[in-house]
Amino acid sequence: MGYENIQVEKRGRVGLVTLHRPKALNALNSALIAELNTALAQFEGDDKIGCVVLTGSEKAFAAGADVKEMSTLSFVEAYKTDFITSWDQVSRFRKPIIAAVAGYALGGGCELAMMCDFILAADNARFGQPEITLGVMPGAGGSQRLTRFVGKSKAMEMCLTGRMMDAAEAERSGLVSRVLPVDELVDEALRVAEKIADFSMPIVMMTKESVNRAYETTLAEGVRFERRMFHSMFATEDQQEGMTAFVEKRAPQFKNR
Ligand code: HXC
């Protein structure tokens, strides 16, 4: 399929999606989100893809939802169409998805990055929830996910003032897992994604599901869920292969990649 607002590539077992609306700093309009959902659905159904990297340009991951498109939206329209609900597909993607963020990740851009499983940031990355300056608030999970990532004080300050965080602050506060030089960001993200894609896919997916459970339930329930998942792994040939390979001092050959 020809995409207009994103670029989609396969790099071995890794799917690479690049947001591509350079004239609008990758502002997220409904056409872009629809294309992103289509690309992700294809990667989800593609057995040869084990991990996805989502990135933007060096100047902007995404400068937010498209304000020009949103500016004429009425309450009734927003309510009737459940505006933003289509964005949720990223957070429901079952394979690992890494956000590689350079430049601006603002508003919906920051929210989109936070829907991914983890964020690798370039040293020029800037994160923020500036919606308050537009007379609104975060609407794609920002008030909830940012608070879980960085804690109440910082999230509240960012949402109430629109202040941006640089990459160092984002790493310090747990929003991103690592900071890299901007010209190494995508290559490193692809390397990390390839590493993940080389493991057993069902085990990777169950691991992702278990970590995400920590955000949805109590500690006791989360630990119980983890244990049941862990037990079920002993029904897979990849568990047998992984442990046998360790004992035999050789590299594992996972079947379900
Ligand atoms: C539409 C946008 C845009 C946006 C930038 N552009 N951000 N268009 N929606 N969110 C467009 C500009 O209008 C301009 O196009 C072009 O991109 C370049 O932007 P400049 O402002 O000229 O660039 P610069 O001076 O470098 O400033 C960069 C910037 C600034 C600081 C990132 O663009 C900015 O403040 N953007 C808005 C950020 C923001 O408020 N985001 C939150 C959106 S609300 P033209 O054609 O005009 O020259 C949101 C709500 C989410 O995300 C809730 C649920 C989805």
PDB file of N, CA, C and O and ligand atoms in Angstrom, residues 21-29 33 59-60 62-70 83-84 87 104-111 115 126 128-134 136-142 164, ligand 1:
ATOM      1  N   ARG A  21       5.623  13.709   7.826  1.00  0.00           N
ATOM      2  CA  ARG A  21       4.925  14.932   7.361  1.00  0.00           C
ATOM      3  C   ARG A  21       5.884  16.084   7.645  1.00  0.00           C
ATOM      4  O   ARG A  21       5.644  16.900   8.548  1.00  0.00           O
ATOM      5  N   PRO A  22       6.988  16.148   6.907  1.00  0.00           N
ATOM      6  CA  PRO A  22       8.068  17.071   7.278  1.00  0.00           C
ATOM      7  C   PRO A  22       7.633  18.528   7.365  1.00  0.00           C
ATOM      8  O   PRO A  22       8.121  19.263   8.219  1.00  0.00           O
ATOM      9  N   LYS A  23       6.679  18.931   6.525  1.00  0.00           N
ATOM     10  CA  LYS A  23       6.282  20.347   6.535  1.00  0.00           C
ATOM     11  C   LYS A  23       5.496  20.708   7.788  1.00  0.00           C
ATOM     12  O   LYS A  23       5.359  21.881   8.129  1.00  0.00           O
ATOM     13  N   ALA A  24       4.967  19.714   8.472  1.00  0.00           N
ATOM     14  CA  ALA A  24       4.160  19.989   9.675  1.00  0.00           C
ATOM     15  C   ALA A  24       4.802  19.381  10.923  1.00  0.00           C
ATOM     16  O   ALA A  24       4.128  19.139  11.916  1.00  0.00           O
ATOM     17  N   LEU A  25       6.105  19.169  10.881  1.00  0.00           N
ATOM     18  CA  LEU A  25       6.822  18.550  12.009  1.00  0.00           C
ATOM     19  C   LEU A  25       6.122  17.274  12.485  1.00  0.00           C
ATOM     20  O   LEU A  25       6.005  17.011  13.684  1.00  0.00           O
ATOM     21  N   ASN A  26       5.647  16.507  11.494  1.00  0.00           N
ATOM     22  CA  ASN A  26       4.982  15.225  11.766  1.00  0.00           C
ATOM     23  C   ASN A  26       3.742  15.359  12.654  1.00  0.00           C
ATOM     24  O   ASN A  26       3.421  14.441  13.423  1.00  0.00           O
ATOM     25  N   ALA A  27       3.072  16.501  12.563  1.00  0.00           N
ATOM     26  CA  ALA A  27       1.813  16.643  13.313  1.00  0.00           C
ATOM     27  C   ALA A  27       0.894  15.491  12.931  1.00  0.00           C
ATOM     28  O   ALA A  27       0.797  15.091  11.772  1.00  0.00           O
ATOM     29  N   LEU A  28       0.215  14.965  13.937  1.00  0.00           N
ATOM     30  CA  LEU A  28      -0.528  13.716  13.775  1.00  0.00           C
ATOM     31  C   LEU A  28      -1.969  14.008  13.379  1.00  0.00           C
ATOM     32  O   LEU A  28      -2.793  14.341  14.227  1.00  0.00           O
ATOM     33  N   ASN A  29      -2.247  13.919  12.084  1.00  0.00           N
ATOM     34  CA  ASN A  29      -3.635  14.107  11.642  1.00  0.00           C
ATOM     35  C   ASN A  29      -4.304  12.739  11.502  1.00  0.00           C
ATOM     36  O   ASN A  29      -3.661  11.693  11.668  1.00  0.00           O
ATOM     37  N   ILE A  33      -2.695   8.778  11.381  1.00  0.00           N
ATOM     38  CA  ILE A  33      -3.011   7.740  12.375  1.00  0.00           C
ATOM     39  C   ILE A  33      -3.627   6.511  11.685  1.00  0.00           C
ATOM     40  O   ILE A  33      -3.305   5.370  12.016  1.00  0.00           O
ATOM     41  N   LYS A  59      14.362  16.390  13.446  1.00  0.00           N
ATOM     42  CA  LYS A  59      13.812  17.617  14.052  1.00  0.00           C
ATOM     43  C   LYS A  59      12.584  17.324  14.916  1.00  0.00           C
ATOM     44  O   LYS A  59      12.358  18.009  15.919  1.00  0.00           O
ATOM     45  N   ALA A  60      11.793  16.352  14.511  1.00  0.00           N
ATOM     46  CA  ALA A  60      10.567  16.089  15.272  1.00  0.00           C
ATOM     47  C   ALA A  60      10.150  14.634  15.164  1.00  0.00           C
ATOM     48  O   ALA A  60      10.013  14.114  14.049  1.00  0.00           O
ATOM     49  N   ALA A  62       7.148  13.944  16.656  1.00  0.00           N
ATOM     50  CA  ALA A  62       5.852  14.500  16.253  1.00  0.00           C
ATOM     51  C   ALA A  62       5.549  15.678  17.168  1.00  0.00           C
ATOM     52  O   ALA A  62       5.647  15.563  18.388  1.00  0.00           O
ATOM     53  N   ALA A  63       5.168  16.812  16.543  1.00  0.00           N
ATOM     54  CA  ALA A  63       4.917  18.030  17.331  1.00  0.00           C
ATOM     55  C   ALA A  63       3.493  18.078  17.863  1.00  0.00           C
ATOM     56  O   ALA A  63       2.993  19.149  18.197  1.00  0.00           O
ATOM     57  N   GLY A  64       2.838  16.925  17.896  1.00  0.00           N
ATOM     58  CA  GLY A  64       1.516  16.873  18.524  1.00  0.00           C
ATOM     59  C   GLY A  64       0.442  16.458  17.560  1.00  0.00           C
ATOM     60  O   GLY A  64       0.701  16.175  16.380  1.00  0.00           O
ATOM     61  N   ALA A  65      -0.793  16.402  18.085  1.00  0.00           N
ATOM     62  CA  ALA A  65      -1.940  16.223  17.204  1.00  0.00           C
ATOM     63  C   ALA A  65      -1.973  17.425  16.261  1.00  0.00           C
ATOM     64  O   ALA A  65      -1.444  18.495  16.594  1.00  0.00           O
ATOM     65  N   ASP A  66      -2.579  17.244  15.088  1.00  0.00           N
ATOM     66  CA  ASP A  66      -2.608  18.332  14.113  1.00  0.00           C
ATOM     67  C   ASP A  66      -3.602  19.401  14.579  1.00  0.00           C
ATOM     68  O   ASP A  66      -4.811  19.212  14.515  1.00  0.00           O
ATOM     69  N   VAL A  67      -3.035  20.513  15.052  1.00  0.00           N
ATOM     70  CA  VAL A  67      -3.873  21.559  15.642  1.00  0.00           C
ATOM     71  C   VAL A  67      -4.793  22.153  14.580  1.00  0.00           C
ATOM     72  O   VAL A  67      -5.949  22.494  14.855  1.00  0.00           O
ATOM     73  N   LYS A  68      -4.289  22.242  13.346  1.00  0.00           N
ATOM     74  CA  LYS A  68      -5.114  22.842  12.288  1.00  0.00           C
ATOM     75  C   LYS A  68      -6.352  21.979  12.038  1.00  0.00           C
ATOM     76  O   LYS A  68      -7.456  22.493  11.851  1.00  0.00           O
ATOM     77  N   GLU A  69      -6.177  20.660  12.046  1.00  0.00           N
ATOM     78  CA  GLU A  69      -7.307  19.757  11.829  1.00  0.00           C
ATOM     79  C   GLU A  69      -8.268  19.792  13.023  1.00  0.00           C
ATOM     80  O   GLU A  69      -9.486  19.733  12.866  1.00  0.00           O
ATOM     81  N   MET A  70      -7.668  19.918  14.217  1.00  0.00           N
ATOM     82  CA  MET A  70      -8.461  19.812  15.448  1.00  0.00           C
ATOM     83  C   MET A  70      -9.212  21.101  15.777  1.00  0.00           C
ATOM     84  O   MET A  70     -10.188  21.084  16.537  1.00  0.00           O
ATOM     85  N   PHE A  83     -13.423  10.775  19.342  1.00  0.00           N
ATOM     86  CA  PHE A  83     -12.159  11.303  18.817  1.00  0.00           C
ATOM     87  C   PHE A  83     -10.976  10.842  19.676  1.00  0.00           C
ATOM     88  O   PHE A  83     -11.037  10.930  20.901  1.00  0.00           O
ATOM     89  N   ILE A  84      -9.947  10.341  19.017  1.00  0.00           N
ATOM     90  CA  ILE A  84      -8.709   9.838  19.623  1.00  0.00           C
ATOM     91  C   ILE A  84      -8.741   8.334  19.873  1.00  0.00           C
ATOM     92  O   ILE A  84      -7.705   7.712  20.034  1.00  0.00           O
ATOM     93  N   TRP A  87      -6.321   6.115  18.101  1.00  0.00           N
ATOM     94  CA  TRP A  87      -4.907   6.119  18.481  1.00  0.00           C
ATOM     95  C   TRP A  87      -4.553   4.924  19.372  1.00  0.00           C
ATOM     96  O   TRP A  87      -3.386   4.541  19.467  1.00  0.00           O
ATOM     97  N   TYR A 104      11.331  17.162  18.630  1.00  0.00           N
ATOM     98  CA  TYR A 104      10.123  17.402  19.432  1.00  0.00           C
ATOM     99  C   TYR A 104       9.231  16.165  19.548  1.00  0.00           C
ATOM    100  O   TYR A 104       8.931  15.524  18.546  1.00  0.00           O
ATOM    101  N   ALA A 105       8.838  15.872  20.764  1.00  0.00           N
ATOM    102  CA  ALA A 105       7.757  14.894  21.009  1.00  0.00           C
ATOM    103  C   ALA A 105       6.803  15.634  21.943  1.00  0.00           C
ATOM    104  O   ALA A 105       6.938  15.582  23.161  1.00  0.00           O
ATOM    105  N   LEU A 106       5.856  16.325  21.328  1.00  0.00           N
ATOM    106  CA  LEU A 106       4.988  17.228  22.103  1.00  0.00           C
ATOM    107  C   LEU A 106       3.531  16.774  22.015  1.00  0.00           C
ATOM    108  O   LEU A 106       3.097  16.251  20.983  1.00  0.00           O
ATOM    109  N   GLY A 107       2.801  17.034  23.083  1.00  0.00           N
ATOM    110  CA  GLY A 107       1.377  16.729  23.077  1.00  0.00           C
ATOM    111  C   GLY A 107       1.130  15.295  22.649  1.00  0.00           C
ATOM    112  O   GLY A 107       1.672  14.347  23.236  1.00  0.00           O
ATOM    113  N   GLY A 108       0.326  15.132  21.595  1.00  0.00           N
ATOM    114  CA  GLY A 108       0.045  13.790  21.091  1.00  0.00           C
ATOM    115  C   GLY A 108       1.303  13.051  20.653  1.00  0.00           C
ATOM    116  O   GLY A 108       1.318  11.819  20.642  1.00  0.00           O
ATOM    117  N   GLY A 109       2.359  13.762  20.318  1.00  0.00           N
ATOM    118  CA  GLY A 109       3.629  13.126  19.937  1.00  0.00           C
ATOM    119  C   GLY A 109       4.266  12.446  21.143  1.00  0.00           C
ATOM    120  O   GLY A 109       4.766  11.318  21.063  1.00  0.00           O
ATOM    121  N   CYS A 110       4.236  13.126  22.272  1.00  0.00           N
ATOM    122  CA  CYS A 110       4.759  12.549  23.508  1.00  0.00           C
ATOM    123  C   CYS A 110       3.868  11.369  23.926  1.00  0.00           C
ATOM    124  O   CYS A 110       4.361  10.316  24.341  1.00  0.00           O
ATOM    125  N   GLU A 111       2.569  11.549  23.745  1.00  0.00           N
ATOM    126  CA  GLU A 111       1.626  10.479  24.123  1.00  0.00           C
ATOM    127  C   GLU A 111       1.815   9.244  23.244  1.00  0.00           C
ATOM    128  O   GLU A 111       1.769   8.114  23.728  1.00  0.00           O
ATOM    129  N   MET A 115       2.952   5.386  24.329  1.00  0.00           N
ATOM    130  CA  MET A 115       2.158   4.179  24.059  1.00  0.00           C
ATOM    131  C   MET A 115       3.067   3.020  23.631  1.00  0.00           C
ATOM    132  O   MET A 115       2.648   1.866  23.659  1.00  0.00           O
ATOM    133  N   ARG A 126      13.057  16.624  22.837  1.00  0.00           N
ATOM    134  CA  ARG A 126      12.340  17.498  23.782  1.00  0.00           C
ATOM    135  C   ARG A 126      10.945  16.934  23.970  1.00  0.00           C
ATOM    136  O   ARG A 126      10.230  16.731  22.989  1.00  0.00           O
ATOM    137  N   GLY A 128       7.140  17.145  25.876  1.00  0.00           N
ATOM    138  CA  GLY A 128       6.274  18.091  26.569  1.00  0.00           C
ATOM    139  C   GLY A 128       4.809  17.832  26.314  1.00  0.00           C
ATOM    140  O   GLY A 128       4.433  17.146  25.350  1.00  0.00           O
ATOM    141  N   GLN A 129       3.985  18.339  27.210  1.00  0.00           N
ATOM    142  CA  GLN A 129       2.523  18.284  27.050  1.00  0.00           C
ATOM    143  C   GLN A 129       2.022  19.728  27.065  1.00  0.00           C
ATOM    144  O   GLN A 129       1.538  20.220  28.085  1.00  0.00           O
ATOM    145  N   PRO A 130       2.150  20.412  25.914  1.00  0.00           N
ATOM    146  CA  PRO A 130       1.822  21.840  25.884  1.00  0.00           C
ATOM    147  C   PRO A 130       0.351  22.154  25.623  1.00  0.00           C
ATOM    148  O   PRO A 130       0.004  23.304  25.336  1.00  0.00           O
ATOM    149  N   GLU A 131      -0.524  21.156  25.732  1.00  0.00           N
ATOM    150  CA  GLU A 131      -1.937  21.361  25.386  1.00  0.00           C
ATOM    151  C   GLU A 131      -2.559  22.536  26.144  1.00  0.00           C
ATOM    152  O   GLU A 131      -3.436  23.226  25.634  1.00  0.00           O
ATOM    153  N   ILE A 132      -2.107  22.742  27.386  1.00  0.00           N
ATOM    154  CA  ILE A 132      -2.684  23.800  28.217  1.00  0.00           C
ATOM    155  C   ILE A 132      -2.580  25.170  27.527  1.00  0.00           C
ATOM    156  O   ILE A 132      -3.457  26.022  27.670  1.00  0.00           O
ATOM    157  N   THR A 133      -1.533  25.330  26.710  1.00  0.00           N
ATOM    158  CA  THR A 133      -1.342  26.609  26.018  1.00  0.00           C
ATOM    159  C   THR A 133      -2.357  26.786  24.892  1.00  0.00           C
ATOM    160  O   THR A 133      -2.502  27.878  24.354  1.00  0.00           O
ATOM    161  N   LEU A 134      -3.022  25.679  24.512  1.00  0.00           N
ATOM    162  CA  LEU A 134      -4.026  25.728  23.442  1.00  0.00           C
ATOM    163  C   LEU A 134      -5.444  25.706  24.001  1.00  0.00           C
ATOM    164  O   LEU A 134      -6.413  25.591  23.255  1.00  0.00           O
ATOM    165  N   VAL A 136      -6.619  23.337  26.015  1.00  0.00           N
ATOM    166  CA  VAL A 136      -7.083  21.961  26.272  1.00  0.00           C
ATOM    167  C   VAL A 136      -6.080  21.260  27.192  1.00  0.00           C
ATOM    168  O   VAL A 136      -5.204  21.904  27.779  1.00  0.00           O
ATOM    169  N   MET A 137      -6.237  19.964  27.307  1.00  0.00           N
ATOM    170  CA  MET A 137      -5.315  19.158  28.118  1.00  0.00           C
ATOM    171  C   MET A 137      -4.937  17.919  27.319  1.00  0.00           C
ATOM    172  O   MET A 137      -5.501  17.683  26.246  1.00  0.00           O
ATOM    173  N   PRO A 138      -3.999  17.110  27.799  1.00  0.00           N
ATOM    174  CA  PRO A 138      -3.670  15.885  27.055  1.00  0.00           C
ATOM    175  C   PRO A 138      -4.914  15.030  26.870  1.00  0.00           C
ATOM    176  O   PRO A 138      -5.742  14.935  27.788  1.00  0.00           O
ATOM    177  N   GLY A 139      -5.037  14.422  25.690  1.00  0.00           N
ATOM    178  CA  GLY A 139      -6.248  13.643  25.406  1.00  0.00           C
ATOM    179  C   GLY A 139      -5.963  12.245  24.909  1.00  0.00           C
ATOM    180  O   GLY A 139      -6.877  11.482  24.627  1.00  0.00           O
ATOM    181  N   ALA A 140      -4.682  11.897  24.786  1.00  0.00           N
ATOM    182  CA  ALA A 140      -4.342  10.548  24.306  1.00  0.00           C
ATOM    183  C   ALA A 140      -3.519   9.809  25.363  1.00  0.00           C
ATOM    184  O   ALA A 140      -2.567   9.102  25.057  1.00  0.00           O
ATOM    185  N   GLY A 141      -3.899  10.035  26.608  1.00  0.00           N
ATOM    186  CA  GLY A 141      -3.276   9.266  27.698  1.00  0.00           C
ATOM    187  C   GLY A 141      -2.173  10.004  28.442  1.00  0.00           C
ATOM    188  O   GLY A 141      -1.600   9.472  29.393  1.00  0.00           O
ATOM    189  N   GLY A 142      -1.847  11.222  28.030  1.00  0.00           N
ATOM    190  CA  GLY A 142      -0.693  11.930  28.611  1.00  0.00           C
ATOM    191  C   GLY A 142      -0.809  12.172  30.104  1.00  0.00           C
ATOM    192  O   GLY A 142       0.172  11.997  30.847  1.00  0.00           O
ATOM    193  N   MET A 164       8.834  22.013  28.568  1.00  0.00           N
ATOM    194  CA  MET A 164       9.412  20.838  27.907  1.00  0.00           C
ATOM    195  C   MET A 164      10.559  20.272  28.741  1.00  0.00           C
ATOM    196  O   MET A 164      11.256  21.015  29.424  1.00  0.00           O
TER     197      MET A 164
HETATM  198  C1  HXC B   1      -0.240  21.389  13.101  1.00  0.00           C
HETATM  199  C2  HXC B   1       1.957  22.034  13.273  1.00  0.00           C
HETATM  200  C3  HXC B   1       2.038  21.517  14.578  1.00  0.00           C
HETATM  201  C4  HXC B   1       0.873  20.905  15.122  1.00  0.00           C
HETATM  202  C5  HXC B   1       3.941  22.361  14.078  1.00  0.00           C
HETATM  203  N1  HXC B   1       3.159  22.549  13.002  1.00  0.00           N
HETATM  204  N2  HXC B   1       3.288  21.757  15.044  1.00  0.00           N
HETATM  205  N3  HXC B   1       0.836  21.963  12.545  1.00  0.00           N
HETATM  206  N4  HXC B   1      -0.228  20.856  14.347  1.00  0.00           N
HETATM  207  N5  HXC B   1       0.862  20.347  16.315  1.00  0.00           N
HETATM  208  C6  HXC B   1       3.505  23.206  11.730  1.00  0.00           C
HETATM  209  C7  HXC B   1       3.567  24.706  11.850  1.00  0.00           C
HETATM  210  O1  HXC B   1       2.279  25.255  11.772  1.00  0.00           O
HETATM  211  C8  HXC B   1       4.427  25.050  10.669  1.00  0.00           C
HETATM  212  O2  HXC B   1       3.684  24.986   9.476  1.00  0.00           O
HETATM  213  C9  HXC B   1       5.418  23.896  10.624  1.00  0.00           C
HETATM  214  O3  HXC B   1       4.808  22.824  11.334  1.00  0.00           O
HETATM  215  C10 HXC B   1       6.745  24.239  11.286  1.00  0.00           C
HETATM  216  O4  HXC B   1       6.475  24.698  12.595  1.00  0.00           O
HETATM  217  P1  HXC B   1       7.129  26.028  13.192  1.00  0.00           P
HETATM  218  O5  HXC B   1       6.279  26.433  14.339  1.00  0.00           O
HETATM  219  O6  HXC B   1       7.350  27.036  12.117  1.00  0.00           O
HETATM  220  O7  HXC B   1       8.529  25.461  13.679  1.00  0.00           O
HETATM  221  P2  HXC B   1       9.428  25.988  14.887  1.00  0.00           P
HETATM  222  O8  HXC B   1       9.459  27.494  14.907  1.00  0.00           O
HETATM  223  O9  HXC B   1      10.714  25.249  14.764  1.00  0.00           O
HETATM  224  O10 HXC B   1       8.670  25.529  16.232  1.00  0.00           O
HETATM  225  C11 HXC B   1       8.566  24.176  16.531  1.00  0.00           C
HETATM  226  C12 HXC B   1       7.508  23.941  17.646  1.00  0.00           C
HETATM  227  C13 HXC B   1       6.174  24.621  17.223  1.00  0.00           C
HETATM  228  C14 HXC B   1       8.015  24.537  18.966  1.00  0.00           C
HETATM  229  C15 HXC B   1       7.342  22.444  17.810  1.00  0.00           C
HETATM  230  O11 HXC B   1       5.832  24.184  15.903  1.00  0.00           O
HETATM  231  C16 HXC B   1       5.022  24.308  18.111  1.00  0.00           C
HETATM  232  O12 HXC B   1       4.887  24.849  19.213  1.00  0.00           O
HETATM  233  N6  HXC B   1       4.112  23.445  17.627  1.00  0.00           N
HETATM  234  C17 HXC B   1       2.885  23.099  18.354  1.00  0.00           C
HETATM  235  C18 HXC B   1       3.179  22.187  19.494  1.00  0.00           C
HETATM  236  C19 HXC B   1       1.934  21.845  20.260  1.00  0.00           C
HETATM  237  O13 HXC B   1       1.242  22.700  20.801  1.00  0.00           O
HETATM  238  N7  HXC B   1       1.594  20.562  20.298  1.00  0.00           N
HETATM  239  C20 HXC B   1       0.432  20.048  20.991  1.00  0.00           C
HETATM  240  C21 HXC B   1      -0.711  19.955  20.034  1.00  0.00           C
HETATM  241  S1  HXC B   1      -2.203  19.553  20.819  1.00  0.00           S
HETATM  242  P3  HXC B   1       3.229  26.307   8.671  1.00  0.00           P
HETATM  243  O14 HXC B   1       2.645  25.768   7.414  1.00  0.00           O
HETATM  244  O15 HXC B   1       2.243  26.981   9.541  1.00  0.00           O
HETATM  245  O16 HXC B   1       4.486  27.089   8.470  1.00  0.00           O
HETATM  246  C22 HXC B   1      -2.128  17.910  21.034  1.00  0.00           C
HETATM  247  C23 HXC B   1      -3.335  17.362  21.709  1.00  0.00           C
HETATM  248  C24 HXC B   1      -3.232  15.891  21.885  1.00  0.00           C
HETATM  249  O17 HXC B   1      -1.217  17.271  20.684  1.00  0.00           O
HETATM  250  C25 HXC B   1      -4.499  15.405  22.472  1.00  0.00           C
HETATM  251  C26 HXC B   1      -5.002  14.166  21.891  1.00  0.00           C
HETATM  252  C27 HXC B   1      -4.548  13.795  20.580  1.00  0.00           C
END
